[in-house]
Tab-separated table of C-alpha atoms in Angstrom:
chain	number	residue	atom	x	y	z
A	1477	UNK	CA	116.440	-39.776	-57.919
A	1478	UNK	CA	113.389	-40.662	-55.781
A	1479	UNK	CA	114.012	-42.131	-52.146
A	1480	UNK	CA	113.234	-45.973	-52.175
A	1481	UNK	CA	111.549	-47.867	-49.429
A	1482	UNK	CA	111.851	-51.465	-48.126
A	1483	UNK	CA	108.949	-52.266	-50.184
A	1484	UNK	CA	111.376	-52.163	-53.568
A	1485	UNK	CA	112.950	-55.385	-52.207
A	1486	UNK	CA	111.257	-57.290	-54.899
A	1487	UNK	CA	113.259	-55.078	-57.315
A	1488	UNK	CA	116.461	-55.670	-55.885
A	1489	UNK	CA	115.903	-59.601	-55.774
A	1490	UNK	CA	115.060	-59.389	-59.598
A	1491	UNK	CA	118.091	-57.690	-60.412
A	1492	UNK	CA	120.138	-60.101	-58.483
A	1493	UNK	CA	118.280	-63.124	-60.306
A	1494	UNK	CA	116.696	-64.671	-57.070
A	1495	UNK	CA	113.025	-64.462	-57.624
A	1496	UNK	CA	110.718	-67.613	-57.017
A	1497	UNK	CA	108.022	-68.080	-59.553
A	1498	UNK	CA	105.340	-66.339	-57.439
A	1499	UNK	CA	107.454	-63.470	-56.971
A	1500	UNK	CA	107.762	-63.300	-60.696
A	1501	UNK	CA	104.412	-63.328	-61.410
A	1502	UNK	CA	104.009	-60.623	-58.612
A	1503	UNK	CA	106.830	-58.212	-60.215
A	1504	UNK	CA	105.433	-59.001	-63.645
A	1505	UNK	CA	101.763	-57.678	-62.484
A	1506	UNK	CA	103.239	-54.777	-60.655
A	1507	UNK	CA	105.233	-53.563	-63.813
A	1508	UNK	CA	102.095	-54.033	-66.086
A	1509	UNK	CA	99.528	-52.188	-63.702
A	1510	UNK	CA	101.564	-49.896	-61.826
A	1511	UNK	CA	103.108	-47.024	-63.516
A	1512	UNK	CA	104.657	-45.272	-60.368
A	1513	UNK	CA	106.135	-48.682	-59.801
A	1514	UNK	CA	107.406	-49.265	-63.258
A	1515	UNK	CA	109.035	-46.063	-62.851
A	1516	UNK	CA	110.906	-46.837	-59.735
A	1517	UNK	CA	112.001	-50.465	-61.262
A	1518	UNK	CA	113.438	-48.489	-64.232
A	1519	UNK	CA	115.183	-45.999	-62.001
A	1520	UNK	CA	116.830	-48.457	-59.815
A	1521	UNK	CA	117.496	-50.645	-62.745
A	1522	UNK	CA	119.128	-47.621	-64.416
A	1523	UNK	CA	121.718	-47.276	-61.734
A	1524	UNK	CA	122.336	-50.961	-61.349
A	1525	UNK	CA	123.124	-51.607	-65.065
A	1526	UNK	CA	124.793	-47.992	-65.633
A	1527	UNK	CA	126.809	-47.464	-68.522
A	1528	UNK	CA	129.893	-45.279	-69.114
A	1529	UNK	CA	131.401	-43.182	-72.007
A	1530	UNK	CA	134.888	-43.994	-72.062
A	1531	UNK	CA	137.367	-41.268	-70.154
A	1532	UNK	CA	133.886	-39.287	-69.431
A	1533	UNK	CA	131.800	-39.164	-66.185
A	1534	UNK	CA	129.500	-36.449	-65.844
A	1535	UNK	CA	126.789	-38.132	-64.145
A	1536	UNK	CA	128.209	-38.009	-60.565
A	1537	UNK	CA	124.988	-37.769	-59.232
A	1538	UNK	CA	124.445	-41.396	-60.151
A	1539	UNK	CA	127.153	-42.331	-57.439
A	1540	UNK	CA	125.116	-40.424	-55.035
A	1541	UNK	CA	121.978	-42.279	-56.060
A	1542	UNK	CA	123.673	-45.469	-55.912
A	1543	UNK	CA	124.788	-44.567	-52.086
A	1544	UNK	CA	121.218	-43.836	-51.452
A	1545	UNK	CA	119.635	-47.007	-52.712
A	1546	UNK	CA	122.353	-49.374	-50.672
A	1547	UNK	CA	121.489	-47.378	-47.713
A	1548	UNK	CA	117.834	-48.130	-47.728
A	1549	UNK	CA	118.507	-51.879	-48.856
A	1550	UNK	CA	118.213	-53.976	-45.846
A	1551	UNK	CA	119.758	-57.111	-44.407
A	1552	UNK	CA	121.023	-59.795	-46.953
A	1553	UNK	CA	122.237	-57.031	-49.798
A	1554	UNK	CA	123.825	-54.807	-47.410
A	1555	UNK	CA	125.890	-57.411	-46.035
A	1556	UNK	CA	126.814	-58.611	-49.710
A	1557	UNK	CA	128.471	-55.564	-50.325
A	1558	UNK	CA	130.032	-55.094	-46.811
A	1559	UNK	CA	133.670	-54.008	-47.334
A	1560	UNK	CA	133.061	-52.118	-50.609
A	1561	UNK	CA	133.537	-48.492	-50.804
A	1562	UNK	CA	131.601	-46.414	-53.491
A	1563	UNK	CA	134.262	-44.735	-55.477
A	1564	UNK	CA	133.367	-41.761	-57.334
A	1565	UNK	CA	134.158	-43.522	-60.518
A	1566	UNK	CA	132.078	-45.170	-63.406
A	1567	UNK	CA	134.099	-48.379	-62.914
A	1568	UNK	CA	132.348	-48.994	-59.620
A	1569	UNK	CA	128.749	-48.949	-60.956
A	1570	UNK	CA	129.812	-51.129	-64.094
A	1571	UNK	CA	131.773	-53.510	-61.492
A	1572	UNK	CA	128.555	-53.906	-59.626
A	1573	UNK	CA	126.323	-55.175	-62.431
A	1574	UNK	CA	129.114	-57.130	-63.454
A	1575	UNK	CA	129.948	-58.912	-60.164
A	1576	UNK	CA	125.851	-59.255	-59.420
A	1577	UNK	CA	125.665	-61.053	-62.867
A	1578	UNK	CA	128.631	-63.459	-62.301
A	1579	UNK	CA	126.791	-64.409	-58.959
A	1580	UNK	CA	123.691	-65.374	-60.784
A	1581	UNK	CA	125.171	-66.829	-64.193
A	1582	UNK	CA	124.874	-70.299	-63.459
A	1583	UNK	CA	120.788	-69.853	-62.385
A	1584	UNK	CA	118.783	-72.337	-64.637
A	1585	UNK	CA	116.759	-69.660	-65.879
A	1586	UNK	CA	116.913	-65.688	-66.766
A	1587	UNK	CA	113.975	-64.526	-64.325
A	1588	UNK	CA	113.934	-61.087	-65.642
A	1589	UNK	CA	114.051	-61.863	-68.890
A	1590	UNK	CA	110.822	-64.100	-68.843
A	1591	UNK	CA	109.099	-61.314	-67.076
A	1592	UNK	CA	110.056	-58.630	-69.600
A	1593	UNK	CA	110.316	-60.111	-72.634
A	1594	UNK	CA	107.066	-61.399	-73.756
A	1595	UNK	CA	108.243	-61.397	-77.357
A	1596	UNK	CA	107.898	-64.372	-79.756
A	1597	UNK	CA	111.202	-65.625	-80.704
A	1598	UNK	CA	110.324	-65.814	-84.500
A	1599	UNK	CA	112.544	-69.099	-84.602
A	1600	UNK	CA	111.699	-71.940	-87.074
A	1601	UNK	CA	112.773	-75.511	-87.829
A	1602	UNK	CA	113.611	-76.775	-91.183
A	1603	UNK	CA	113.156	-80.571	-91.396
A	1604	UNK	CA	114.901	-83.064	-93.375
A	1605	UNK	CA	112.125	-83.161	-95.897
A	1606	UNK	CA	112.685	-79.438	-96.397
A	1607	UNK	CA	109.452	-78.400	-94.623
A	1608	UNK	CA	109.475	-75.374	-92.507
A	1609	UNK	CA	107.822	-75.427	-89.090
A	1610	UNK	CA	107.370	-72.137	-86.919
A	1611	UNK	CA	108.222	-72.572	-83.212
A	1612	UNK	CA	105.394	-71.010	-81.454
A	1613	UNK	CA	102.805	-72.623	-78.873
A	1614	UNK	CA	103.751	-75.957	-77.063
A	1615	UNK	CA	103.840	-79.042	-79.389
A	1616	UNK	CA	105.201	-82.769	-79.192
A	1617	UNK	CA	106.011	-84.411	-82.391
A	1618	UNK	CA	107.642	-87.694	-83.544
A	1619	UNK	CA	110.575	-86.973	-85.857
A	1620	UNK	CA	111.330	-90.693	-86.321
A	1621	UNK	CA	110.812	-94.182	-84.900
A	1622	UNK	CA	112.282	-93.547	-81.249
A	1623	UNK	CA	112.878	-89.892	-81.465
A	1624	UNK	CA	110.364	-87.264	-80.441
A	1625	UNK	CA	110.710	-83.362	-79.990
A	1626	UNK	CA	108.910	-81.177	-77.738
A	1627	UNK	CA	108.954	-77.315	-77.861
A	1628	UNK	CA	107.546	-74.081	-77.383
A	1629	UNK	CA	108.320	-70.714	-78.367
A	1630	UNK	CA	111.563	-70.624	-76.535
A	1631	UNK	CA	112.966	-74.341	-76.193
A	1632	UNK	CA	113.138	-77.245	-78.478
A	1633	UNK	CA	114.076	-80.748	-76.951
A	1634	UNK	CA	115.184	-83.826	-78.663
A	1635	UNK	CA	114.174	-87.112	-76.790
A	1636	UNK	CA	115.709	-90.566	-77.547
A	1637	UNK	CA	118.428	-91.436	-79.927
A	1638	UNK	CA	119.154	-94.305	-82.418
A	1639	UNK	CA	122.838	-95.095	-82.809
A	1640	UNK	CA	123.945	-96.472	-86.344
A	1641	UNK	CA	120.793	-94.829	-87.894
A	1642	UNK	CA	120.935	-92.918	-90.929
A	1643	UNK	CA	121.451	-89.053	-89.986
A	1644	UNK	CA	118.535	-86.909	-90.606
A	1645	UNK	CA	119.436	-83.400	-90.408
A	1646	UNK	CA	117.302	-80.498	-88.900
A	1647	UNK	CA	118.086	-76.802	-89.172
A	1648	UNK	CA	117.117	-74.311	-86.416
A	1649	UNK	CA	116.975	-70.791	-87.477
A	1650	UNK	CA	116.726	-67.679	-85.205
A	1651	UNK	CA	116.240	-64.373	-86.860
A	1652	UNK	CA	117.193	-61.145	-85.733
A	1653	UNK	CA	115.383	-59.991	-82.224
A	1654	UNK	CA	114.879	-63.537	-81.098
A	1655	UNK	CA	116.760	-66.167	-79.373
A	1656	UNK	CA	116.253	-70.061	-78.677
A	1657	UNK	CA	117.336	-72.891	-76.696
A	1658	UNK	CA	117.854	-76.260	-77.782
A	1659	UNK	CA	118.682	-79.681	-76.332
A	1660	UNK	CA	120.022	-82.233	-78.716
A	1661	UNK	CA	119.368	-86.128	-78.425
A	1662	UNK	CA	122.572	-86.349	-76.622
A	1663	UNK	CA	121.715	-84.161	-73.963
A	1664	UNK	CA	123.863	-81.327	-75.270
A	1665	UNK	CA	122.584	-77.816	-74.522
A	1666	UNK	CA	122.692	-74.918	-77.102
A	1667	UNK	CA	121.852	-71.516	-76.760
A	1668	UNK	CA	121.184	-69.614	-80.194
A	1669	UNK	CA	121.536	-65.906	-80.479
A	1670	UNK	CA	119.775	-63.636	-82.710
A	1671	UNK	CA	120.619	-63.911	-86.354
A	1672	UNK	CA	121.995	-67.643	-86.069
A	1673	UNK	CA	121.426	-70.958	-87.355
A	1674	UNK	CA	122.401	-74.254	-86.249
A	1675	UNK	CA	122.282	-77.637	-88.473
A	1676	UNK	CA	122.258	-80.598	-86.689
A	1677	UNK	CA	121.498	-84.370	-86.861
A	1678	UNK	CA	118.002	-85.691	-85.253
A	1679	UNK	CA	120.093	-88.352	-83.763
A	1680	UNK	CA	123.852	-88.366	-83.824
A	1681	UNK	CA	125.837	-91.475	-85.036
A	1682	UNK	CA	128.360	-93.774	-83.110
A	1683	UNK	CA	131.448	-92.309	-84.311
A	1684	UNK	CA	131.038	-88.264	-83.501
A	1685	UNK	CA	128.806	-85.852	-82.907
A	1686	UNK	CA	128.812	-83.046	-85.632
A	1687	UNK	CA	127.017	-79.674	-85.840
A	1688	UNK	CA	127.484	-76.652	-88.192
A	1689	UNK	CA	127.156	-73.175	-86.951
A	1690	UNK	CA	126.310	-69.743	-88.388
A	1691	UNK	CA	125.903	-66.586	-86.189
A	1692	UNK	CA	126.563	-66.928	-82.218
A	1693	UNK	CA	125.999	-70.171	-80.064
A	1694	UNK	CA	126.713	-71.222	-76.438
A	1695	UNK	CA	127.091	-75.263	-76.204
A	1696	UNK	CA	126.962	-76.992	-72.385
A	1697	UNK	CA	128.266	-80.377	-74.237
A	1698	UNK	CA	127.185	-83.603	-72.818
A	1699	UNK	CA	130.378	-85.425	-72.072
A	1700	UNK	CA	131.234	-88.642	-73.960
A	1701	UNK	CA	134.733	-90.092	-74.195
A	1702	UNK	CA	133.828	-92.161	-77.450
A	1703	UNK	CA	132.065	-89.550	-79.570
A	1704	UNK	CA	133.659	-86.140	-79.765
A	1705	UNK	CA	131.417	-83.160	-80.256
A	1706	UNK	CA	132.358	-80.736	-83.210
A	1707	UNK	CA	131.157	-77.611	-83.916
A	1708	UNK	CA	131.879	-76.501	-87.494
A	1709	UNK	CA	132.042	-72.892	-89.091
A	1710	UNK	CA	133.097	-71.743	-92.510
A	1711	UNK	CA	136.528	-71.304	-91.058
A	1712	UNK	CA	137.088	-73.237	-88.038
A	1713	UNK	CA	136.228	-76.240	-86.221
A	1714	UNK	CA	135.665	-76.936	-82.693
A	1715	UNK	CA	136.615	-80.442	-80.973
A	1716	UNK	CA	135.279	-81.014	-77.502
A	1717	UNK	CA	134.476	-83.951	-75.141
A	1718	UNK	CA	132.459	-82.102	-72.503
A	1719	UNK	CA	132.375	-78.267	-71.809
A	1720	UNK	CA	130.897	-75.160	-72.093
A	1721	UNK	CA	131.911	-72.548	-74.633
A	1722	UNK	CA	130.822	-69.923	-76.894
A	1723	UNK	CA	131.396	-69.636	-80.612
A	1724	UNK	CA	130.615	-66.373	-82.575
A	1725	UNK	CA	130.725	-66.631	-86.469
A	1726	UNK	CA	128.649	-64.080	-88.017
A	1727	UNK	CA	129.183	-63.859	-91.721
A	1728	UNK	CA	128.959	-60.234	-91.822
A	1729	UNK	CA	131.840	-59.750	-89.093
A	1730	UNK	CA	135.461	-59.894	-89.883
A	1731	UNK	CA	136.470	-62.162	-86.885
A	1732	UNK	CA	135.626	-65.451	-85.663
A	1733	UNK	CA	135.719	-65.755	-81.878
A	1734	UNK	CA	135.822	-68.976	-79.800
A	1735	UNK	CA	135.606	-68.625	-75.904
A	1736	UNK	CA	136.050	-71.182	-73.461
A	1737	UNK	CA	133.827	-70.783	-70.316
A	1738	UNK	CA	134.822	-74.239	-68.688
A	1739	UNK	CA	136.533	-77.552	-69.729
A	1740	UNK	CA	138.883	-78.029	-72.359
A	1741	UNK	CA	138.522	-77.462	-76.265
A	1742	UNK	CA	140.819	-77.552	-79.353
A	1743	UNK	CA	140.080	-75.181	-82.215
A	1744	UNK	CA	141.443	-76.034	-85.551
A	1745	UNK	CA	141.537	-74.747	-89.255
A	1746	UNK	CA	143.432	-76.562	-92.407
A	1747	UNK	CA	146.811	-74.845	-90.903
A	1748	UNK	CA	147.049	-75.554	-87.215
A	1749	UNK	CA	145.255	-76.313	-83.875
A	1750	UNK	CA	145.148	-74.390	-80.802
A	1751	UNK	CA	144.112	-75.928	-77.450
A	1752	UNK	CA	142.003	-73.500	-75.148
A	1753	UNK	CA	141.753	-73.253	-71.188
A	1754	UNK	CA	139.145	-71.666	-69.323
A	1755	UNK	CA	139.059	-67.801	-69.788
A	1756	UNK	CA	140.883	-67.951	-72.939
A	1757	UNK	CA	139.433	-66.759	-76.181
A	1758	UNK	CA	140.642	-67.475	-79.775
A	1759	UNK	CA	140.198	-64.621	-82.448
A	1760	UNK	CA	140.514	-65.741	-86.051
A	1761	UNK	CA	140.789	-62.887	-88.348
A	1762	UNK	CA	139.033	-63.484	-91.809
A	1763	UNK	CA	141.089	-61.256	-93.670
A	1764	UNK	CA	144.713	-62.243	-92.852
A	1765	UNK	CA	143.664	-65.722	-91.582
A	1766	UNK	CA	145.612	-65.168	-88.327
A	1767	UNK	CA	144.707	-66.784	-85.002
A	1768	UNK	CA	145.194	-64.676	-81.869
A	1769	UNK	CA	144.671	-66.039	-78.377
A	1770	UNK	CA	143.823	-64.000	-75.398
A	1771	UNK	CA	142.622	-63.794	-71.841
A	1772	UNK	CA	139.089	-62.677	-71.000
A	1773	UNK	CA	136.219	-63.061	-68.625
A	1774	UNK	CA	134.627	-65.808	-70.315
A	1775	UNK	CA	131.106	-65.767	-68.317
A	1776	UNK	CA	130.874	-61.936	-69.358
A	1777	UNK	CA	131.154	-63.136	-73.046
A	1778	UNK	CA	128.539	-65.534	-72.559
A	1779	UNK	CA	126.354	-63.107	-70.688
A	1780	UNK	CA	123.806	-63.000	-73.796
A	1781	UNK	CA	122.550	-66.239	-72.640
A	1782	UNK	CA	121.119	-64.874	-69.378
A	1783	UNK	CA	119.892	-61.717	-71.192
A	1784	UNK	CA	122.575	-59.614	-70.694
A	1785	UNK	CA	124.672	-57.709	-73.003
A	1786	UNK	CA	128.215	-56.284	-71.686
A	1787	UNK	CA	129.935	-53.752	-73.579
A	1788	UNK	CA	133.924	-53.026	-72.868
A	1789	UNK	CA	135.266	-50.119	-74.368
A	1790	UNK	CA	133.326	-51.242	-77.492
A	1791	UNK	CA	133.226	-48.936	-80.551
A	1792	UNK	CA	129.492	-47.636	-81.268
A	1793	UNK	CA	129.705	-49.183	-84.997
A	1794	UNK	CA	130.249	-52.485	-83.178
A	1795	UNK	CA	127.545	-52.001	-80.687
A	1796	UNK	CA	125.262	-50.823	-82.959
A	1797	UNK	CA	125.508	-54.363	-84.879
A	1798	UNK	CA	124.929	-56.366	-81.496
A	1799	UNK	CA	121.989	-54.225	-80.712
A	1800	UNK	CA	120.419	-54.276	-84.175
A	1801	UNK	CA	120.447	-58.023	-83.995
A	1802	UNK	CA	119.066	-58.111	-80.507
A	1803	UNK	CA	116.116	-55.646	-81.329
A	1804	UNK	CA	116.131	-56.225	-85.244
A	1805	UNK	CA	116.698	-52.413	-85.774
A	1806	UNK	CA	119.069	-50.679	-88.047
A	1807	UNK	CA	121.390	-47.795	-87.279
A	1808	UNK	CA	122.233	-44.707	-89.183
A	1809	UNK	CA	125.245	-42.620	-87.961
A	1810	UNK	CA	125.266	-38.691	-89.525
A	1811	UNK	CA	129.105	-39.029	-89.079
A	1812	UNK	CA	131.616	-41.717	-89.566
A	1813	UNK	CA	133.541	-40.229	-86.350
A	1814	UNK	CA	130.637	-40.913	-84.194
A	1815	UNK	CA	131.206	-44.865	-84.834
A	1816	UNK	CA	134.555	-44.528	-83.463
A	1817	UNK	CA	133.239	-43.435	-80.020
A	1818	UNK	CA	133.452	-46.172	-77.503
A	1819	UNK	CA	131.051	-47.359	-74.674
A	1820	UNK	CA	131.356	-49.735	-71.571
A	1821	UNK	CA	128.575	-50.454	-69.802
A	1822	UNK	CA	126.010	-53.708	-68.924
A	1823	UNK	CA	122.325	-53.391	-70.006
A	1824	UNK	CA	119.706	-55.957	-70.072
A	1825	UNK	CA	118.032	-57.097	-73.541
A	1826	UNK	CA	114.530	-57.256	-71.856
A	1827	UNK	CA	114.342	-53.470	-71.127
A	1828	UNK	CA	112.662	-51.491	-74.144
A	1829	UNK	CA	115.093	-50.542	-76.927
A	1830	UNK	CA	113.992	-46.761	-75.992
A	1831	UNK	CA	115.447	-47.089	-72.290
A	1832	UNK	CA	118.494	-48.417	-73.593
A	1833	UNK	CA	118.906	-45.644	-76.144
A	1834	UNK	CA	118.560	-43.126	-73.034
A	1835	UNK	CA	120.720	-45.116	-70.830
A	1836	UNK	CA	123.714	-44.548	-73.689
A	1837	UNK	CA	122.815	-41.002	-74.148
A	1838	UNK	CA	122.812	-40.162	-70.595
A	1839	UNK	CA	126.316	-40.879	-70.350
A	1840	UNK	CA	127.496	-39.510	-74.026
A	1841	UNK	CA	127.486	-36.565	-76.042
A	1842	UNK	CA	125.161	-38.081	-78.750
A	1843	UNK	CA	121.738	-38.274	-79.559
A	1844	UNK	CA	119.798	-41.786	-80.393
A	1845	UNK	CA	116.427	-41.151	-82.095
A	1846	UNK	CA	114.186	-44.191	-82.943
A	1847	UNK	CA	112.409	-43.612	-86.183
A	1848	UNK	CA	110.483	-46.481	-86.840
A	1849	UNK	CA	112.983	-49.257	-87.354
A	1850	UNK	CA	115.869	-47.206	-87.631
A	1851	UNK	CA	117.832	-45.646	-84.969
A	1852	UNK	CA	119.788	-42.274	-86.106
A	1853	UNK	CA	122.993	-41.355	-84.249
A	1854	UNK	CA	123.988	-37.659	-84.248
A	1855	UNK	CA	125.635	-35.164	-81.872
A	1856	UNK	CA	124.035	-33.548	-79.148
C-alpha cells in the first residue's frame, strides 16, 4: 500500500463521521475530480472497513498497512488508539471498524453516506385515496386540515396533529436499492430499509399510535405515557412508550427479529409476551413458531441506519440477500456449498458494489463477477 501523508487527514475524519459541511463538500469534490485521491481513499477505506473469511487470514500485509497508516496519523487519531496493540489477527481490523462506528452511531447524519450515495431512494407514498406520489425533489403539501407534509428524496416529515379525528392512512414504500427516513405526526422517527413498507395514520388517534411494518425499520419513538406506540408485523406486535429499536420482518425470510437499542419494549403474539432490555434480541421462527431471546450488540444490528453493513460469521447465502436488497441485484451461486461459507466484516453501503465485491474476494477463495444486475459466485 502507498505511503499516506498528513493531507489525508480529511479521509480519516470522513471514516470517523466527523466532517463539517464544508469538509463534506471538499471531500466530495476531491473524490469526483482527483482519481489519485479517490484511489487513496479506497485504499485507506479498505483497511478501515476490512473483512475476513472466517478461519482464514491470508492478507497479513493488511495489518502492516494498518500500522503504516496509523503511524502516519497525527495527533487526535493517534491518541484515540493509544494503548491498543496491533495484533496479527483479522479480528483487530474488524474491531477497529466496529469501535469507530460505535463512536459515531449517535450522530444525526451519515456524513460519508450523503457524499457517496448520490442516488434517488426510489421511495413513493400511497395516499389514503390510493394515489401514488413519487418522493423526489423537495415539496410541501397539505394532507388534511392541520396536517402538512414536507419531503425530498431522503426524508418525509409530518407536521401537526389532530386528536380524535378520523384516521387516514398513508403507506411509505421503499424498493430494493433505496432507504428513507420518516418523521410521523407525533414526532417518532422511522428509518426504513430497502425492500420495506410502513402503513401509518396521517394523524394518530387519542388512544394509541399503531403502525404496520413489512420489511425492516428502526424506530425512535416519541415518549407518551397515555398513548402507547405499537408496531405490527404479520406475526408479532411490539409495544412501547418511548425507546429505540429495530424490527426486521421480511416475508422471504424464515425469522422475524426485534432488537432493542435503548428503553424497554414488550414483544407479543397470540401465545405470549416477552419484555426486552437493551442489547437483547427476540427472534421468532416462522416455521416452528418459537421465540428465542439472545444478547446482541444492538447498535451493530441497527448500523444500517448509518449506511454501514455489519456481518458476523454470516453465511454467504444470507449476505447475498442483504446485499441484494441494498444494491438491487441478484446473486447466482454456481455451487450450493458456496452458500454455506461464512463471512465477517464491516462495509459501507455507499461504496460501489464492485468495490465491496472486491473486498470480499480479497479475503476468500471465491470469485464474484457482476454481470448486468446479477452477481455470479464461484470458486477461484
